């Protein structure tokens, strides 16, 4: 399969390198186009007023291009300038989960959404763990289930995959679930004249709603189909009535 790999942690991050090596091992045709520097939590930012620079990297193991831009820039640049021939776009492996409301902020998910907007099936993959050994397991899961992920992403879908953290010694299975809400207890801390946002994710393992945040906290791999459309179709008729 011809796969375009992107991420938001940067082209030299462990996650994307492990995924590249693993997919090459299974004979896939891999092109990497990723940010030169970390671009976490930039969402769907597109560089409109800042020129992009690119560099083709040597000794990466496959064709790899570093772009001085965002994850969304990388997908657009790969398609519209580099003319990369691609069957599937995979964004990740991200260090840290991207479930529930996190996907709004996530550069990892936004890159996959941009691929979707351009008519390409895509997968976003994240790991709660920051441990490179866990990325190996994550990459093997993606490789083993690539046909399923590709089929689920057809047509016009992003398949958002999250793997539990390293202290889950026995993954309990795979759960397909809708998005929940991830509350970090956000607050701001003042240091001198600067303000920094702080927070710690709450556990959702005991909530009644069967969402991605719950199942991930319970030790399941979560799979959630997403789309770039933000229309609330259940409210269309009611909204139409209001504006008549």
PDB file of C-alpha atoms in Angstrom:
ATOM      1  CA  UNK A   1       0.000   0.000   0.000  1.00  0.00           C
ATOM      2  CA  UNK A   2       1.198   3.542  -0.759  1.00  0.00           C
ATOM      3  CA  UNK A   3       1.111   5.428   2.524  1.00  0.00           C
ATOM      4  CA  UNK A   4       1.810   9.065   3.387  1.00  0.00           C
ATOM      5  CA  UNK A   5       2.976   9.478   6.992  1.00  0.00           C
ATOM      6  CA  UNK A   6       2.600  12.780   8.834  1.00  0.00           C
ATOM      7  CA  UNK A   7       2.537  13.809  12.499  1.00  0.00           C
ATOM      8  CA  UNK A   8       2.608  16.799  14.825  1.00  0.00           C
ATOM      9  CA  UNK A   9       5.531  15.777  17.048  1.00  0.00           C
ATOM     10  CA  UNK A  10       8.042  16.473  14.285  1.00  0.00           C
ATOM     11  CA  UNK A  11       9.776  14.366  11.672  1.00  0.00           C
ATOM     12  CA  UNK A  12      12.474  13.195  14.109  1.00  0.00           C
ATOM     13  CA  UNK A  13      10.005  12.060  16.796  1.00  0.00           C
ATOM     14  CA  UNK A  14      10.168   8.448  17.946  1.00  0.00           C
ATOM     15  CA  UNK A  15       6.547   7.643  17.097  1.00  0.00           C
ATOM     16  CA  UNK A  16       6.697   8.397  13.388  1.00  0.00           C
ATOM     17  CA  UNK A  17      10.110   6.750  13.068  1.00  0.00           C
ATOM     18  CA  UNK A  18       8.909   3.518  14.671  1.00  0.00           C
ATOM     19  CA  UNK A  19       5.806   3.513  12.469  1.00  0.00           C
ATOM     20  CA  UNK A  20       7.916   4.130   9.362  1.00  0.00           C
ATOM     21  CA  UNK A  21      10.258   1.219  10.124  1.00  0.00           C
ATOM     22  CA  UNK A  22       7.389  -1.123  10.915  1.00  0.00           C
ATOM     23  CA  UNK A  23       5.373  -0.377   7.774  1.00  0.00           C
ATOM     24  CA  UNK A  24       8.498  -0.648   5.601  1.00  0.00           C
ATOM     25  CA  UNK A  25       9.171  -4.050   7.174  1.00  0.00           C
ATOM     26  CA  UNK A  26       5.791  -5.219   5.879  1.00  0.00           C
ATOM     27  CA  UNK A  27       6.563  -4.046   2.353  1.00  0.00           C
ATOM     28  CA  UNK A  28       4.522  -0.853   2.164  1.00  0.00           C
ATOM     29  CA  UNK A  29       5.580   2.122   0.024  1.00  0.00           C
ATOM     30  CA  UNK A  30       6.140   4.919   2.554  1.00  0.00           C
ATOM     31  CA  UNK A  31       6.578   8.652   2.036  1.00  0.00           C
ATOM     32  CA  UNK A  32       7.077  10.854   5.090  1.00  0.00           C
ATOM     33  CA  UNK A  33       6.192  14.545   4.973  1.00  0.00           C
ATOM     34  CA  UNK A  34       6.203  15.985   8.474  1.00  0.00           C
ATOM     35  CA  UNK A  35       6.972  19.170  10.411  1.00  0.00           C
ATOM     36  CA  UNK A  36      10.627  19.899  11.053  1.00  0.00           C
ATOM     37  CA  UNK A  37       9.773  20.946  14.617  1.00  0.00           C
ATOM     38  CA  UNK A  38       7.151  19.853  17.138  1.00  0.00           C
ATOM     39  CA  UNK A  39       3.703  21.266  16.337  1.00  0.00           C
ATOM     40  CA  UNK A  40       1.549  19.714  19.050  1.00  0.00           C
ATOM     41  CA  UNK A  41      -1.889  21.197  19.756  1.00  0.00           C
ATOM     42  CA  UNK A  42      -1.849  23.529  16.747  1.00  0.00           C
ATOM     43  CA  UNK A  43      -5.215  22.158  15.593  1.00  0.00           C
ATOM     44  CA  UNK A  44      -6.096  22.841  11.961  1.00  0.00           C
ATOM     45  CA  UNK A  45      -3.720  25.781  11.592  1.00  0.00           C
ATOM     46  CA  UNK A  46      -2.745  26.507   7.989  1.00  0.00           C
ATOM     47  CA  UNK A  47       0.221  28.770   7.220  1.00  0.00           C
ATOM     48  CA  UNK A  48      -1.203  31.563   5.095  1.00  0.00           C
ATOM     49  CA  UNK A  49       1.260  34.393   5.751  1.00  0.00           C
ATOM     50  CA  UNK A  50       4.427  32.462   6.520  1.00  0.00           C
ATOM     51  CA  UNK A  51       6.344  30.906   3.615  1.00  0.00           C
ATOM     52  CA  UNK A  52       7.103  27.203   3.825  1.00  0.00           C
ATOM     53  CA  UNK A  53      10.564  25.725   3.507  1.00  0.00           C
ATOM     54  CA  UNK A  54      11.308  22.080   2.803  1.00  0.00           C
ATOM     55  CA  UNK A  55      14.280  19.750   2.976  1.00  0.00           C
ATOM     56  CA  UNK A  56      14.578  16.211   1.681  1.00  0.00           C
ATOM     57  CA  UNK A  57      16.258  14.167   4.386  1.00  0.00           C
ATOM     58  CA  UNK A  58      18.928  11.562   3.815  1.00  0.00           C
ATOM     59  CA  UNK A  59      19.381   8.379   5.852  1.00  0.00           C
ATOM     60  CA  UNK A  60      15.733   8.284   6.955  1.00  0.00           C
ATOM     61  CA  UNK A  61      15.132   4.844   5.453  1.00  0.00           C
ATOM     62  CA  UNK A  62      12.577   6.071   2.909  1.00  0.00           C
ATOM     63  CA  UNK A  63      11.646   9.270   1.076  1.00  0.00           C
ATOM     64  CA  UNK A  64      11.267  11.874   3.811  1.00  0.00           C
ATOM     65  CA  UNK A  65      10.686  15.618   3.604  1.00  0.00           C
ATOM     66  CA  UNK A  66      10.796  18.032   6.523  1.00  0.00           C
ATOM     67  CA  UNK A  67       8.519  21.054   6.172  1.00  0.00           C
ATOM     68  CA  UNK A  68       8.789  24.214   8.265  1.00  0.00           C
ATOM     69  CA  UNK A  69       5.059  24.270   8.846  1.00  0.00           C
ATOM     70  CA  UNK A  70       2.105  22.655  10.567  1.00  0.00           C
ATOM     71  CA  UNK A  71       0.727  19.118  10.169  1.00  0.00           C
ATOM     72  CA  UNK A  72      -2.031  20.481   7.889  1.00  0.00           C
ATOM     73  CA  UNK A  73       0.608  22.287   5.807  1.00  0.00           C
ATOM     74  CA  UNK A  74       2.447  18.986   5.385  1.00  0.00           C
ATOM     75  CA  UNK A  75      -0.594  17.169   3.997  1.00  0.00           C
ATOM     76  CA  UNK A  76      -1.488  19.985   1.610  1.00  0.00           C
ATOM     77  CA  UNK A  77       2.127  20.355   0.470  1.00  0.00           C
ATOM     78  CA  UNK A  78       2.470  16.614  -0.107  1.00  0.00           C
ATOM     79  CA  UNK A  79      -0.672  16.500  -2.245  1.00  0.00           C
ATOM     80  CA  UNK A  80      -0.624  19.838  -4.062  1.00  0.00           C
ATOM     81  CA  UNK A  81       3.120  20.392  -4.603  1.00  0.00           C
ATOM     82  CA  UNK A  82       4.936  17.094  -4.201  1.00  0.00           C
ATOM     83  CA  UNK A  83       2.138  15.181  -5.950  1.00  0.00           C
ATOM     84  CA  UNK A  84       2.609  12.198  -3.648  1.00  0.00           C
ATOM     85  CA  UNK A  85       0.704   9.179  -4.969  1.00  0.00           C
ATOM     86  CA  UNK A  86      -1.079   7.828  -1.905  1.00  0.00           C
ATOM     87  CA  UNK A  87      -3.677   5.217  -0.979  1.00  0.00           C
ATOM     88  CA  UNK A  88      -3.847   6.095   2.710  1.00  0.00           C
ATOM     89  CA  UNK A  89      -2.652   8.887   5.001  1.00  0.00           C
ATOM     90  CA  UNK A  90      -1.593   7.943   8.532  1.00  0.00           C
ATOM     91  CA  UNK A  91      -0.922  10.641  11.112  1.00  0.00           C
ATOM     92  CA  UNK A  92       1.145   9.633  14.146  1.00  0.00           C
ATOM     93  CA  UNK A  93       2.175   7.843  16.253  1.00  0.00           C
ATOM     94  CA  UNK A  94       1.401  10.739  18.588  1.00  0.00           C
ATOM     95  CA  UNK A  95       2.858  10.838  22.093  1.00  0.00           C
ATOM     96  CA  UNK A  96      -0.219  11.190  24.259  1.00  0.00           C
ATOM     97  CA  UNK A  97      -3.841  10.339  23.612  1.00  0.00           C
ATOM     98  CA  UNK A  98      -6.195  12.207  21.298  1.00  0.00           C
ATOM     99  CA  UNK A  99      -9.675  11.218  22.421  1.00  0.00           C
ATOM    100  CA  UNK A 100     -12.930  13.040  23.038  1.00  0.00           C
ATOM    101  CA  UNK A 101     -12.707  16.816  22.885  1.00  0.00           C
ATOM    102  CA  UNK A 102      -8.899  16.598  22.511  1.00  0.00           C
ATOM    103  CA  UNK A 103      -9.337  16.047  18.772  1.00  0.00           C
ATOM    104  CA  UNK A 104     -10.323  19.717  18.321  1.00  0.00           C
ATOM    105  CA  UNK A 105      -6.863  20.818  19.452  1.00  0.00           C
ATOM    106  CA  UNK A 106      -4.854  17.954  18.013  1.00  0.00           C
ATOM    107  CA  UNK A 107      -2.445  18.561  15.153  1.00  0.00           C
ATOM    108  CA  UNK A 108      -2.277  14.788  14.689  1.00  0.00           C
ATOM    109  CA  UNK A 109      -6.012  14.466  14.097  1.00  0.00           C
ATOM    110  CA  UNK A 110      -6.140  17.682  12.068  1.00  0.00           C
ATOM    111  CA  UNK A 111      -3.604  16.308   9.595  1.00  0.00           C
ATOM    112  CA  UNK A 112      -5.835  13.260   9.100  1.00  0.00           C
ATOM    113  CA  UNK A 113      -8.886  15.510   8.728  1.00  0.00           C
ATOM    114  CA  UNK A 114      -7.083  17.576   6.088  1.00  0.00           C
ATOM    115  CA  UNK A 115      -6.378  14.396   4.142  1.00  0.00           C
ATOM    116  CA  UNK A 116     -10.072  13.618   4.395  1.00  0.00           C
ATOM    117  CA  UNK A 117     -10.966  17.070   3.032  1.00  0.00           C
ATOM    118  CA  UNK A 118      -8.671  16.370   0.086  1.00  0.00           C
ATOM    119  CA  UNK A 119     -10.529  13.123  -0.619  1.00  0.00           C
ATOM    120  CA  UNK A 120      -7.988  10.738   0.928  1.00  0.00           C
ATOM    121  CA  UNK A 121      -8.830   8.070   3.508  1.00  0.00           C
ATOM    122  CA  UNK A 122      -6.883   8.630   6.701  1.00  0.00           C
ATOM    123  CA  UNK A 123      -6.007   7.246  10.106  1.00  0.00           C
ATOM    124  CA  UNK A 124      -4.880   9.189  13.175  1.00  0.00           C
ATOM    125  CA  UNK A 125      -3.023   7.086  15.726  1.00  0.00           C
ATOM    126  CA  UNK A 126      -1.989   8.079  19.236  1.00  0.00           C
ATOM    127  CA  UNK A 127      -0.541   6.357  22.281  1.00  0.00           C
ATOM    128  CA  UNK A 128      -1.094   7.405  25.879  1.00  0.00           C
ATOM    129  CA  UNK A 129       2.445   6.222  26.539  1.00  0.00           C
ATOM    130  CA  UNK A 130       5.582   8.224  25.789  1.00  0.00           C
ATOM    131  CA  UNK A 131       7.673   5.029  25.865  1.00  0.00           C
ATOM    132  CA  UNK A 132       9.273   4.038  22.559  1.00  0.00           C
ATOM    133  CA  UNK A 133       8.801   0.333  23.387  1.00  0.00           C
ATOM    134  CA  UNK A 134       5.046   0.936  23.463  1.00  0.00           C
ATOM    135  CA  UNK A 135       5.242   2.613  20.053  1.00  0.00           C
ATOM    136  CA  UNK A 136       6.521  -0.707  18.700  1.00  0.00           C
ATOM    137  CA  UNK A 137       3.337  -2.442  19.894  1.00  0.00           C
ATOM    138  CA  UNK A 138       1.233   0.407  18.542  1.00  0.00           C
ATOM    139  CA  UNK A 139       2.903   0.244  15.127  1.00  0.00           C
ATOM    140  CA  UNK A 140       2.448  -3.535  14.997  1.00  0.00           C
ATOM    141  CA  UNK A 141      -1.268  -3.089  15.736  1.00  0.00           C
ATOM    142  CA  UNK A 142      -1.584  -0.596  12.872  1.00  0.00           C
ATOM    143  CA  UNK A 143       0.316  -2.876  10.484  1.00  0.00           C
ATOM    144  CA  UNK A 144      -1.710  -5.955  11.456  1.00  0.00           C
ATOM    145  CA  UNK A 145      -5.025  -4.129  11.050  1.00  0.00           C
ATOM    146  CA  UNK A 146      -4.157  -1.940   8.067  1.00  0.00           C
ATOM    147  CA  UNK A 147      -6.736  -3.510   5.746  1.00  0.00           C
ATOM    148  CA  UNK A 148      -9.489  -3.036   8.344  1.00  0.00           C
ATOM    149  CA  UNK A 149      -8.464   0.570   8.973  1.00  0.00           C
ATOM    150  CA  UNK A 150      -8.351   1.292   5.253  1.00  0.00           C
ATOM    151  CA  UNK A 151     -11.812  -0.225   4.740  1.00  0.00           C
ATOM    152  CA  UNK A 152     -13.259   1.711   7.687  1.00  0.00           C
ATOM    153  CA  UNK A 153     -11.846   4.975   6.318  1.00  0.00           C
ATOM    154  CA  UNK A 154     -13.802   4.614   3.068  1.00  0.00           C
ATOM    155  CA  UNK A 155     -15.170   7.033   2.007  1.00  0.00           C
ATOM    156  CA  UNK A 156     -14.510  10.406   3.599  1.00  0.00           C
ATOM    157  CA  UNK A 157     -13.774   9.216   7.116  1.00  0.00           C
ATOM    158  CA  UNK A 158     -10.951   9.686   9.581  1.00  0.00           C
ATOM    159  CA  UNK A 159     -10.372   6.656  11.783  1.00  0.00           C
ATOM    160  CA  UNK A 160      -9.040   7.847  15.121  1.00  0.00           C
ATOM    161  CA  UNK A 161      -7.096   5.137  16.975  1.00  0.00           C
ATOM    162  CA  UNK A 162      -5.802   5.423  20.542  1.00  0.00           C
ATOM    163  CA  UNK A 163      -3.787   2.894  22.517  1.00  0.00           C
ATOM    164  CA  UNK A 164      -3.685   2.697  26.331  1.00  0.00           C
ATOM    165  CA  UNK A 165      -0.583   3.527  28.326  1.00  0.00           C
ATOM    166  CA  UNK A 166       2.377   1.440  29.381  1.00  0.00           C
ATOM    167  CA  UNK A 167       0.985   0.480  32.784  1.00  0.00           C
ATOM    168  CA  UNK A 168      -1.771  -1.495  31.053  1.00  0.00           C
ATOM    169  CA  UNK A 169       0.043  -4.817  30.832  1.00  0.00           C
ATOM    170  CA  UNK A 170      -2.800  -6.690  29.173  1.00  0.00           C
ATOM    171  CA  UNK A 171      -4.826  -4.694  26.638  1.00  0.00           C
ATOM    172  CA  UNK A 172      -8.455  -5.690  27.081  1.00  0.00           C
ATOM    173  CA  UNK A 173      -9.425  -5.524  23.405  1.00  0.00           C
ATOM    174  CA  UNK A 174     -10.671  -3.047  20.842  1.00  0.00           C
ATOM    175  CA  UNK A 175     -13.726  -0.824  21.318  1.00  0.00           C
ATOM    176  CA  UNK A 176     -15.399   1.216  18.586  1.00  0.00           C
ATOM    177  CA  UNK A 177     -16.930   4.203  20.354  1.00  0.00           C
ATOM    178  CA  UNK A 178     -18.038   7.789  19.898  1.00  0.00           C
ATOM    179  CA  UNK A 179     -16.284  10.828  21.294  1.00  0.00           C
ATOM    180  CA  UNK A 180     -16.572  11.857  24.907  1.00  0.00           C
ATOM    181  CA  UNK A 181     -15.259  14.930  26.697  1.00  0.00           C
ATOM    182  CA  UNK A 182     -11.817  15.005  28.281  1.00  0.00           C
ATOM    183  CA  UNK A 183     -11.623  17.445  31.190  1.00  0.00           C
ATOM    184  CA  UNK A 184      -8.154  18.428  32.372  1.00  0.00           C
ATOM    185  CA  UNK A 185      -9.243  20.799  35.118  1.00  0.00           C
ATOM    186  CA  UNK A 186      -7.644  23.591  33.118  1.00  0.00           C
ATOM    187  CA  UNK A 187      -6.262  26.537  35.057  1.00  0.00           C
ATOM    188  CA  UNK A 188      -3.673  29.234  34.496  1.00  0.00           C
ATOM    189  CA  UNK A 189      -0.505  29.806  36.487  1.00  0.00           C
ATOM    190  CA  UNK A 190       1.219  33.189  36.503  1.00  0.00           C
ATOM    191  CA  UNK A 191       5.006  33.221  36.349  1.00  0.00           C
ATOM    192  CA  UNK A 192       6.299  36.768  36.260  1.00  0.00           C
ATOM    193  CA  UNK A 193       4.362  38.487  33.501  1.00  0.00           C
ATOM    194  CA  UNK A 194       3.549  35.187  31.774  1.00  0.00           C
ATOM    195  CA  UNK A 195       0.546  32.891  32.093  1.00  0.00           C
ATOM    196  CA  UNK A 196       0.719  29.138  31.504  1.00  0.00           C
ATOM    197  CA  UNK A 197      -2.186  26.723  31.176  1.00  0.00           C
ATOM    198  CA  UNK A 198      -1.959  23.684  33.440  1.00  0.00           C
ATOM    199  CA  UNK A 199      -4.112  20.639  34.051  1.00  0.00           C
ATOM    200  CA  UNK A 200      -4.226  16.886  34.607  1.00  0.00           C
ATOM    201  CA  UNK A 201      -6.611  14.579  32.758  1.00  0.00           C
ATOM    202  CA  UNK A 202      -9.361  13.112  34.906  1.00  0.00           C
ATOM    203  CA  UNK A 203     -10.156   9.391  34.804  1.00  0.00           C
ATOM    204  CA  UNK A 204     -13.364   8.408  33.046  1.00  0.00           C
ATOM    205  CA  UNK A 205     -13.241   4.639  33.603  1.00  0.00           C
ATOM    206  CA  UNK A 206     -16.301   4.719  35.875  1.00  0.00           C
ATOM    207  CA  UNK A 207     -18.640   6.983  33.889  1.00  0.00           C
ATOM    208  CA  UNK A 208     -21.839   5.408  32.486  1.00  0.00           C
ATOM    209  CA  UNK A 209     -21.436   6.844  28.948  1.00  0.00           C
ATOM    210  CA  UNK A 210     -19.643   4.405  26.650  1.00  0.00           C
ATOM    211  CA  UNK A 211     -17.241   6.808  24.969  1.00  0.00           C
ATOM    212  CA  UNK A 212     -13.668   6.727  23.715  1.00  0.00           C
ATOM    213  CA  UNK A 213     -12.358   8.420  26.867  1.00  0.00           C
ATOM    214  CA  UNK A 214     -14.005   5.796  29.079  1.00  0.00           C
ATOM    215  CA  UNK A 215     -12.786   2.767  27.155  1.00  0.00           C
ATOM    216  CA  UNK A 216      -9.245   4.120  26.785  1.00  0.00           C
ATOM    217  CA  UNK A 217      -9.047   4.673  30.552  1.00  0.00           C
ATOM    218  CA  UNK A 218     -10.323   1.112  31.025  1.00  0.00           C
ATOM    219  CA  UNK A 219      -7.417  -0.285  29.004  1.00  0.00           C
ATOM    220  CA  UNK A 220      -9.023  -0.772  25.593  1.00  0.00           C
ATOM    221  CA  UNK A 221      -7.725   0.307  22.201  1.00  0.00           C
ATOM    222  CA  UNK A 222     -10.323   2.791  20.957  1.00  0.00           C
ATOM    223  CA  UNK A 223     -11.407   3.300  17.355  1.00  0.00           C
ATOM    224  CA  UNK A 224     -13.603   6.276  16.449  1.00  0.00           C
ATOM    225  CA  UNK A 225     -14.752   7.292  12.949  1.00  0.00           C
ATOM    226  CA  UNK A 226     -14.627  11.063  12.448  1.00  0.00           C
ATOM    227  CA  UNK A 227     -15.592  13.440   9.652  1.00  0.00           C
ATOM    228  CA  UNK A 228     -14.720  17.045   8.884  1.00  0.00           C
ATOM    229  CA  UNK A 229     -18.394  18.013   8.801  1.00  0.00           C
ATOM    230  CA  UNK A 230     -19.365  19.748  12.052  1.00  0.00           C
ATOM    231  CA  UNK A 231     -23.043  20.013  11.154  1.00  0.00           C
ATOM    232  CA  UNK A 232     -25.410  18.970  13.929  1.00  0.00           C
ATOM    233  CA  UNK A 233     -27.923  17.163  11.731  1.00  0.00           C
ATOM    234  CA  UNK A 234     -30.219  16.389  14.657  1.00  0.00           C
ATOM    235  CA  UNK A 235     -30.745  20.132  15.129  1.00  0.00           C
ATOM    236  CA  UNK A 236     -31.247  21.099  11.481  1.00  0.00           C
ATOM    237  CA  UNK A 237     -35.031  20.873  11.524  1.00  0.00           C
ATOM    238  CA  UNK A 238     -35.373  22.633  14.873  1.00  0.00           C
ATOM    239  CA  UNK A 239     -33.039  25.423  13.750  1.00  0.00           C
ATOM    240  CA  UNK A 240     -34.962  25.790  10.513  1.00  0.00           C
ATOM    241  CA  UNK A 241     -38.181  26.197  12.509  1.00  0.00           C
ATOM    242  CA  UNK A 242     -36.598  28.926  14.647  1.00  0.00           C
ATOM    243  CA  UNK A 243     -35.596  30.946  11.604  1.00  0.00           C
ATOM    244  CA  UNK A 244     -38.817  30.579   9.628  1.00  0.00           C
TER     245      UNK A 244
END
